Amino acid sequence: MTDRAPLFVVINTRSGRTAGDERCRLLASVFREGGREVEFLPVRTPAKLDAVAAQAVTRAAACRGVVVAAGGDGTLSAVAHATLGSDCVFGILPQGTFNYFGREHGVAQDIEGAARSLLRAKPQPVRVGLVNGRAFLVNASLGLYPRLLEDREAYKRQLGRYRWVAIVSGLATLMRDHRQLDLEIENGSRNRHLRTPTLFIGNNRLQFEQSGLSTAADALDAGQLAAIAVEPTRSRALFALALRGAIGQLGSTGRVIEFPFRRLTVHVRGQRRVKVAADGEIHRMRSPLVFSVSPQPLRLMVPAEDDRQERA
């Protein structure tokens, strides 16, 4: 039973705006007040995240506990990757910049509210995307988007982990010229050639809706993933497209290609290893890249109806 199961919390001490020790004290108070045993597994450097997540899954599996991820979408994704395929259920305490995954599932954005709702949450199956076997919850991409993330992290180290910093850094990156990817794509029996500055694979309806990509959002309801590519374009046009996306009108520009899939193979001409951004974390992967819907869903602890927050 999940309502009494012990909690194994993988907490990214670099996420959020309060110190990791302070958040652990707050969470411990909430969980123990709710009669739950809790063990914290802190992550202080990104290189340790996968190992700590695997450790949490091992400990939770031994006592039918709940694996909980506290951090941004990258932390949530790494812990979900470790949990996927195990018998463990998965809970989240979102603490990142955009928190698309948590917002999609109605999880409170303040850590105390998320912790209290976790005590009454129930497991539900949730679709997960894979790229070369690596799980992602929100999106995965290659080309321009990984560069945006690298620049965003550099800005955040200087100015702080605020949403406005992410937006400003992204616009600054778009103003520079970028090479076009040369892609051969296999989608079932259909092959196509694409030249584009970026290929974006989405698994989050909220993110698509906010960008004005309704066709892609509808694909998710059918149990698929959705691919988004931009026609070959220069920096000023990319800047204009980003502004249209910010006001929810990206799908109406006529410059965006959208198509749904369950399995997609992408050959990147001229590159044997490719930078892939998966939920905000960058990985180097061998081409071809295979994107697919995981055959196994994630058993996510979803808040009870009274605890669900409005998506915004």
Short mmCIF file of C-alpha atoms in Angstrom, two decimals:
data_model
loop_
_atom_site.label_atom_id
_atom_site.label_comp_id
_atom_site.label_asym_id
_atom_site.label_seq_id
_atom_site.Cartn_x
_atom_site.Cartn_y
_atom_site.Cartn_z
CA MET A 1 0.00 0.00 0.00
CA THR A 2 1.42 3.38 -1.03
CA ASP A 3 -0.31 5.35 1.75
CA ARG A 4 2.08 3.87 4.35
CA ALA A 5 5.10 3.03 2.21
CA PRO A 6 8.45 4.56 3.23
CA LEU A 7 9.78 7.37 1.05
CA PHE A 8 13.26 7.44 -0.49
CA VAL A 9 13.85 11.03 -1.60
CA VAL A 10 16.56 11.79 -4.16
CA ILE A 11 17.04 15.53 -3.65
CA ASN A 12 19.08 17.76 -5.93
CA THR A 13 20.65 20.26 -3.54
CA ARG A 14 21.41 22.57 -6.48
CA SER A 15 17.73 22.98 -7.50
CA GLY A 16 15.30 25.41 -5.91
CA ARG A 17 15.90 28.73 -4.19
CA THR A 18 16.43 27.48 -0.64
CA ALA A 19 19.36 25.48 0.72
CA GLY A 20 19.21 21.70 0.42
CA ASP A 21 19.51 21.14 4.19
CA GLU A 22 16.65 23.52 4.86
CA ARG A 23 14.44 21.72 2.34
CA CYS A 24 15.29 18.34 3.86
CA ARG A 25 14.27 19.60 7.32
CA LEU A 26 11.00 20.93 5.94
CA LEU A 27 10.23 17.70 4.09
CA ALA A 28 11.15 15.54 7.07
CA SER A 29 8.73 17.51 9.23
CA VAL A 30 5.87 17.16 6.73
CA PHE A 31 6.39 13.45 6.10
CA ARG A 32 6.84 12.49 9.73
CA GLU A 33 3.80 14.55 10.68
CA GLY A 34 1.97 12.39 8.13
CA GLY A 35 3.26 9.21 9.73
CA ARG A 36 5.69 8.29 6.96
CA GLU A 37 9.25 7.06 7.24
CA VAL A 38 11.64 8.97 4.98
CA GLU A 39 15.27 8.66 3.91
CA PHE A 40 17.03 11.42 1.99
CA LEU A 41 19.63 10.68 -0.67
CA PRO A 42 21.21 14.05 -1.55
CA VAL A 43 22.83 14.76 -4.91
CA ARG A 44 25.47 17.47 -4.71
CA THR A 45 27.06 17.04 -8.15
CA PRO A 46 25.32 16.14 -11.44
CA ALA A 47 27.77 13.29 -12.11
CA LYS A 48 26.41 11.40 -9.09
CA LEU A 49 22.72 11.68 -10.00
CA ASP A 50 22.28 8.40 -11.90
CA ALA A 51 24.13 6.39 -9.24
CA VAL A 52 22.12 7.93 -6.38
CA ALA A 53 18.87 7.35 -8.27
CA ALA A 54 19.75 3.67 -8.79
CA GLN A 55 20.56 3.39 -5.09
CA ALA A 56 17.15 4.84 -4.17
CA VAL A 57 15.37 2.33 -6.41
CA THR A 58 17.29 -0.57 -4.84
CA ARG A 59 16.38 0.56 -1.31
CA ALA A 60 12.74 1.21 -2.20
CA ALA A 61 12.35 -2.14 -3.97
CA ALA A 62 13.58 -3.98 -0.86
CA CYS A 63 10.69 -2.64 1.25
CA ARG A 64 8.02 -1.72 -1.30
CA GLY A 65 8.78 1.94 -0.81
CA VAL A 66 8.22 4.99 -3.00
CA VAL A 67 11.07 6.55 -4.99
CA VAL A 68 10.72 10.35 -4.85
CA ALA A 69 12.61 12.91 -6.95
CA ALA A 70 13.04 16.46 -5.64
CA GLY A 71 14.51 18.89 -8.16
CA GLY A 72 14.06 20.23 -11.67
CA ASP A 73 12.88 18.32 -14.74
CA GLY A 74 16.39 16.91 -15.28
CA THR A 75 16.47 15.43 -11.78
CA LEU A 76 12.95 14.06 -12.15
CA SER A 77 13.89 12.52 -15.49
CA ALA A 78 17.04 10.80 -14.19
CA VAL A 79 15.21 9.29 -11.22
CA ALA A 80 12.33 8.24 -13.47
CA HIS A 81 14.84 6.53 -15.78
CA ALA A 82 16.15 4.50 -12.83
CA THR A 83 12.62 3.69 -11.63
CA LEU A 84 11.15 2.71 -15.00
CA GLY A 85 10.80 -1.06 -15.27
CA SER A 86 11.11 -1.64 -11.55
CA ASP A 87 8.17 -2.49 -9.29
CA CYS A 88 8.53 0.86 -7.53
CA VAL A 89 6.15 3.76 -7.74
CA PHE A 90 7.48 7.25 -8.38
CA GLY A 91 6.72 10.55 -6.68
CA ILE A 92 7.88 14.06 -7.49
CA LEU A 93 8.62 17.31 -5.65
CA PRO A 94 9.22 19.81 -8.50
CA GLN A 95 11.89 22.45 -7.80
CA GLY A 96 13.09 23.57 -11.22
CA THR A 97 12.68 26.56 -13.53
CA PHE A 98 9.68 25.52 -15.62
CA ASN A 99 8.49 22.28 -13.96
CA TYR A 100 6.46 21.16 -16.99
CA PHE A 101 6.12 17.58 -15.78
CA GLY A 102 4.82 18.51 -12.35
CA ARG A 103 2.47 21.17 -13.69
CA GLU A 104 1.08 18.75 -16.28
CA HIS A 105 0.05 16.38 -13.50
CA GLY A 106 -1.31 18.97 -11.09
CA VAL A 107 1.53 18.83 -8.55
CA ALA A 108 1.92 21.94 -6.37
CA GLN A 109 4.91 24.12 -7.28
CA ASP A 110 5.89 24.90 -3.69
CA ILE A 111 7.80 22.07 -2.06
CA GLU A 112 5.71 21.94 1.10
CA GLY A 113 2.44 21.77 -0.85
CA ALA A 114 3.86 19.06 -3.12
CA ALA A 115 5.01 17.05 -0.10
CA ARG A 116 1.62 17.23 1.61
CA SER A 117 -0.20 16.18 -1.55
CA LEU A 118 2.23 13.28 -2.01
CA LEU A 119 0.96 11.78 1.25
CA ARG A 120 -2.50 11.32 -0.31
CA ALA A 121 -1.45 10.65 -3.91
CA LYS A 122 -2.24 7.43 -5.79
CA PRO A 123 -0.22 5.74 -8.55
CA GLN A 124 -1.35 6.16 -12.14
CA PRO A 125 0.38 4.98 -15.35
CA VAL A 126 2.14 7.79 -17.24
CA ARG A 127 3.67 7.65 -20.72
CA VAL A 128 7.46 7.96 -20.96
CA GLY A 129 9.60 8.72 -24.00
CA LEU A 130 12.90 7.02 -24.80
CA VAL A 131 15.89 8.16 -26.83
CA ASN A 132 18.45 5.41 -27.39
CA GLY A 133 17.01 3.76 -24.29
CA ARG A 134 17.26 6.88 -22.11
CA ALA A 135 13.96 7.94 -20.52
CA PHE A 136 12.59 11.47 -20.84
CA LEU A 137 9.43 12.92 -19.34
CA VAL A 138 9.01 16.27 -21.10
CA ASN A 139 11.15 16.51 -24.24
CA ALA A 140 14.31 15.46 -26.05
CA SER A 141 16.01 17.34 -28.86
CA LEU A 142 19.10 17.88 -30.95
CA GLY A 143 20.60 20.82 -32.77
CA LEU A 144 19.79 24.29 -31.51
CA TYR A 145 17.96 23.31 -28.34
CA PRO A 146 20.97 21.68 -26.59
CA ARG A 147 22.92 24.86 -27.36
CA LEU A 148 20.15 26.91 -25.77
CA LEU A 149 20.42 24.79 -22.62
CA GLU A 150 24.20 25.12 -22.42
CA ASP A 151 23.97 28.91 -22.74
CA ARG A 152 21.10 29.01 -20.23
CA GLU A 153 23.19 27.24 -17.60
CA ALA A 154 26.04 29.69 -18.15
CA TYR A 155 23.66 32.64 -17.63
CA LYS A 156 22.14 31.04 -14.52
CA ARG A 157 25.54 30.56 -12.92
CA GLN A 158 26.04 34.32 -13.22
CA LEU A 159 22.53 35.67 -12.61
CA GLY A 160 20.65 33.01 -10.65
CA ARG A 161 18.14 30.26 -11.38
CA TYR A 162 15.16 32.38 -12.38
CA ARG A 163 12.69 31.88 -15.23
CA TRP A 164 13.40 35.33 -16.69
CA VAL A 165 17.11 34.44 -16.92
CA ALA A 166 16.23 31.35 -18.96
CA ILE A 167 14.09 33.41 -21.33
CA VAL A 168 16.67 36.18 -21.83
CA SER A 169 19.51 33.72 -22.40
CA GLY A 170 17.43 31.82 -24.95
CA LEU A 171 16.69 34.94 -26.95
CA ALA A 172 20.37 35.89 -26.91
CA THR A 173 21.33 32.45 -28.27
CA LEU A 174 18.75 32.67 -31.05
CA MET A 175 20.28 35.88 -32.36
CA ARG A 176 23.45 34.02 -33.36
CA ASP A 177 23.76 32.06 -36.60
CA HIS A 178 23.48 28.28 -36.31
CA ARG A 179 24.32 25.38 -38.60
CA GLN A 180 21.52 23.33 -40.13
CA LEU A 181 21.16 19.67 -39.28
CA ASP A 182 21.01 17.27 -42.22
CA LEU A 183 18.67 14.45 -41.14
CA GLU A 184 17.34 11.23 -42.63
CA ILE A 185 14.24 10.18 -40.73
CA GLU A 186 12.55 6.79 -40.68
CA ASN A 187 8.97 6.85 -39.40
CA GLY A 188 7.45 3.42 -39.90
CA SER A 189 7.33 2.79 -43.66
CA ARG A 190 7.85 6.47 -44.43
CA ASN A 191 11.30 8.02 -44.89
CA ARG A 192 11.98 11.72 -45.21
CA HIS A 193 14.92 14.10 -45.50
CA LEU A 194 14.98 17.20 -43.33
CA ARG A 195 17.25 20.21 -43.06
CA THR A 196 16.52 22.08 -39.87
CA PRO A 197 18.32 23.95 -37.10
CA THR A 198 16.68 21.73 -34.49
CA LEU A 199 14.57 18.61 -34.05
CA PHE A 200 12.39 18.64 -30.95
CA ILE A 201 10.56 15.57 -29.61
CA GLY A 202 7.81 16.39 -27.13
CA ASN A 203 6.01 14.37 -24.47
CA ASN A 204 4.21 17.14 -22.58
CA ARG A 205 0.81 18.50 -23.57
CA LEU A 206 1.15 21.65 -21.46
CA GLN A 207 4.36 22.69 -23.20
CA PHE A 208 2.80 22.20 -26.64
CA GLU A 209 -0.38 24.04 -25.70
CA GLN A 210 1.53 27.04 -24.38
CA SER A 211 3.49 27.23 -27.64
CA GLY A 212 0.38 26.98 -29.82
CA LEU A 213 1.16 23.50 -31.21
CA SER A 214 -2.30 21.95 -30.91
CA THR A 215 -1.70 19.17 -33.45
CA ALA A 216 1.31 17.96 -31.51
CA ALA A 217 -0.64 18.18 -28.25
CA ASP A 218 -3.41 16.00 -29.70
CA ALA A 219 -0.86 13.33 -30.71
CA LEU A 220 0.00 12.82 -27.05
CA ASP A 221 -3.63 12.02 -26.27
CA ALA A 222 -3.36 9.15 -28.77
CA GLY A 223 -0.43 7.65 -26.84
CA GLN A 224 2.22 8.94 -29.25
CA LEU A 225 5.11 11.38 -29.12
CA ALA A 226 5.30 14.40 -31.40
CA ALA A 227 8.21 15.67 -33.49
CA ILE A 228 8.69 19.36 -34.25
CA ALA A 229 11.13 20.73 -36.81
CA VAL A 230 11.67 24.26 -38.09
CA GLU A 231 12.28 24.92 -41.76
CA PRO A 232 15.84 26.10 -42.57
CA THR A 233 16.04 29.68 -41.34
CA ARG A 234 18.43 32.37 -40.18
CA SER A 235 18.85 33.84 -36.70
CA ARG A 236 16.41 36.75 -37.04
CA ALA A 237 13.66 34.43 -38.24
CA LEU A 238 14.37 32.05 -35.35
CA PHE A 239 14.08 34.97 -32.97
CA ALA A 240 10.69 35.86 -34.45
CA LEU A 241 9.53 32.24 -34.19
CA ALA A 242 10.55 32.13 -30.53
CA LEU A 243 8.48 35.23 -29.84
CA ARG A 244 5.49 33.66 -31.59
CA GLY A 245 5.95 30.56 -29.43
CA ALA A 246 6.08 32.70 -26.28
CA ILE A 247 2.61 34.05 -27.05
CA GLY A 248 1.19 30.67 -28.05
CA GLN A 249 1.20 31.14 -31.84
CA LEU A 250 4.07 28.97 -33.06
CA GLY A 251 1.80 26.55 -34.92
CA SER A 252 0.32 29.31 -37.07
CA THR A 253 3.61 30.52 -38.56
CA GLY A 254 3.72 28.08 -41.48
CA ARG A 255 7.43 27.47 -40.76
CA VAL A 256 6.98 24.49 -38.42
CA ILE A 257 6.73 20.81 -39.35
CA GLU A 258 4.78 18.60 -36.91
CA PHE A 259 4.21 14.86 -37.03
CA PRO A 260 3.28 12.15 -34.49
CA PHE A 261 5.00 8.79 -34.04
CA ARG A 262 5.55 5.87 -31.73
CA ARG A 263 9.04 5.06 -33.04
CA LEU A 264 11.35 7.34 -35.01
CA THR A 265 14.89 6.68 -36.23
CA VAL A 266 17.03 9.74 -36.98
CA HIS A 267 20.31 9.55 -38.92
CA VAL A 268 22.41 12.69 -38.51
CA ARG A 269 24.61 13.12 -41.57
CA GLY A 270 28.23 13.92 -40.80
CA GLN A 271 27.97 13.17 -37.08
CA ARG A 272 28.73 9.87 -35.36
CA ARG A 273 28.00 11.22 -31.88
CA VAL A 274 25.31 13.81 -31.27
CA LYS A 275 24.49 16.14 -28.39
CA VAL A 276 20.96 15.32 -27.22
CA ALA A 277 19.10 17.36 -24.62
CA ALA A 278 16.72 15.20 -22.57
CA ASP A 279 14.64 17.10 -20.01
CA GLY A 280 17.23 19.81 -19.69
CA GLU A 281 20.27 17.54 -19.38
CA ILE A 282 22.71 17.07 -22.25
CA HIS A 283 23.95 13.62 -23.27
CA ARG A 284 26.27 12.54 -26.08
CA MET A 285 24.66 9.71 -28.02
CA ARG A 286 25.61 7.64 -31.02
CA SER A 287 23.78 8.19 -34.31
CA PRO A 288 21.28 6.96 -35.39
CA LEU A 289 19.02 8.20 -32.63
CA VAL A 290 15.95 6.10 -31.91
CA PHE A 291 13.04 7.91 -30.25
CA SER A 292 10.13 5.80 -29.03
CA VAL A 293 7.30 5.45 -26.56
CA SER A 294 8.41 3.26 -23.67
CA PRO A 295 6.55 -0.07 -23.68
CA GLN A 296 6.30 0.26 -19.90
CA PRO A 297 4.57 3.25 -18.29
CA LEU A 298 5.85 5.00 -15.21
CA ARG A 299 3.73 4.50 -12.07
CA LEU A 300 3.48 8.13 -11.00
CA MET A 301 2.02 9.24 -7.68
CA VAL A 302 -0.65 11.69 -8.88
CA PRO A 303 -2.28 14.08 -6.38
CA ALA A 304 -5.82 13.41 -5.22
CA GLU A 305 -8.46 15.52 -6.94
CA ASP A 306 -8.71 17.96 -4.02
CA ASP A 307 -4.93 18.48 -4.06
CA ARG A 308 -4.48 18.99 -7.80
CA GLN A 309 -3.24 22.41 -8.90
CA GLU A 310 -4.48 24.16 -12.03
CA ARG A 311 -2.09 23.85 -14.97
CA ALA A 312 -0.53 27.23 -15.69
#
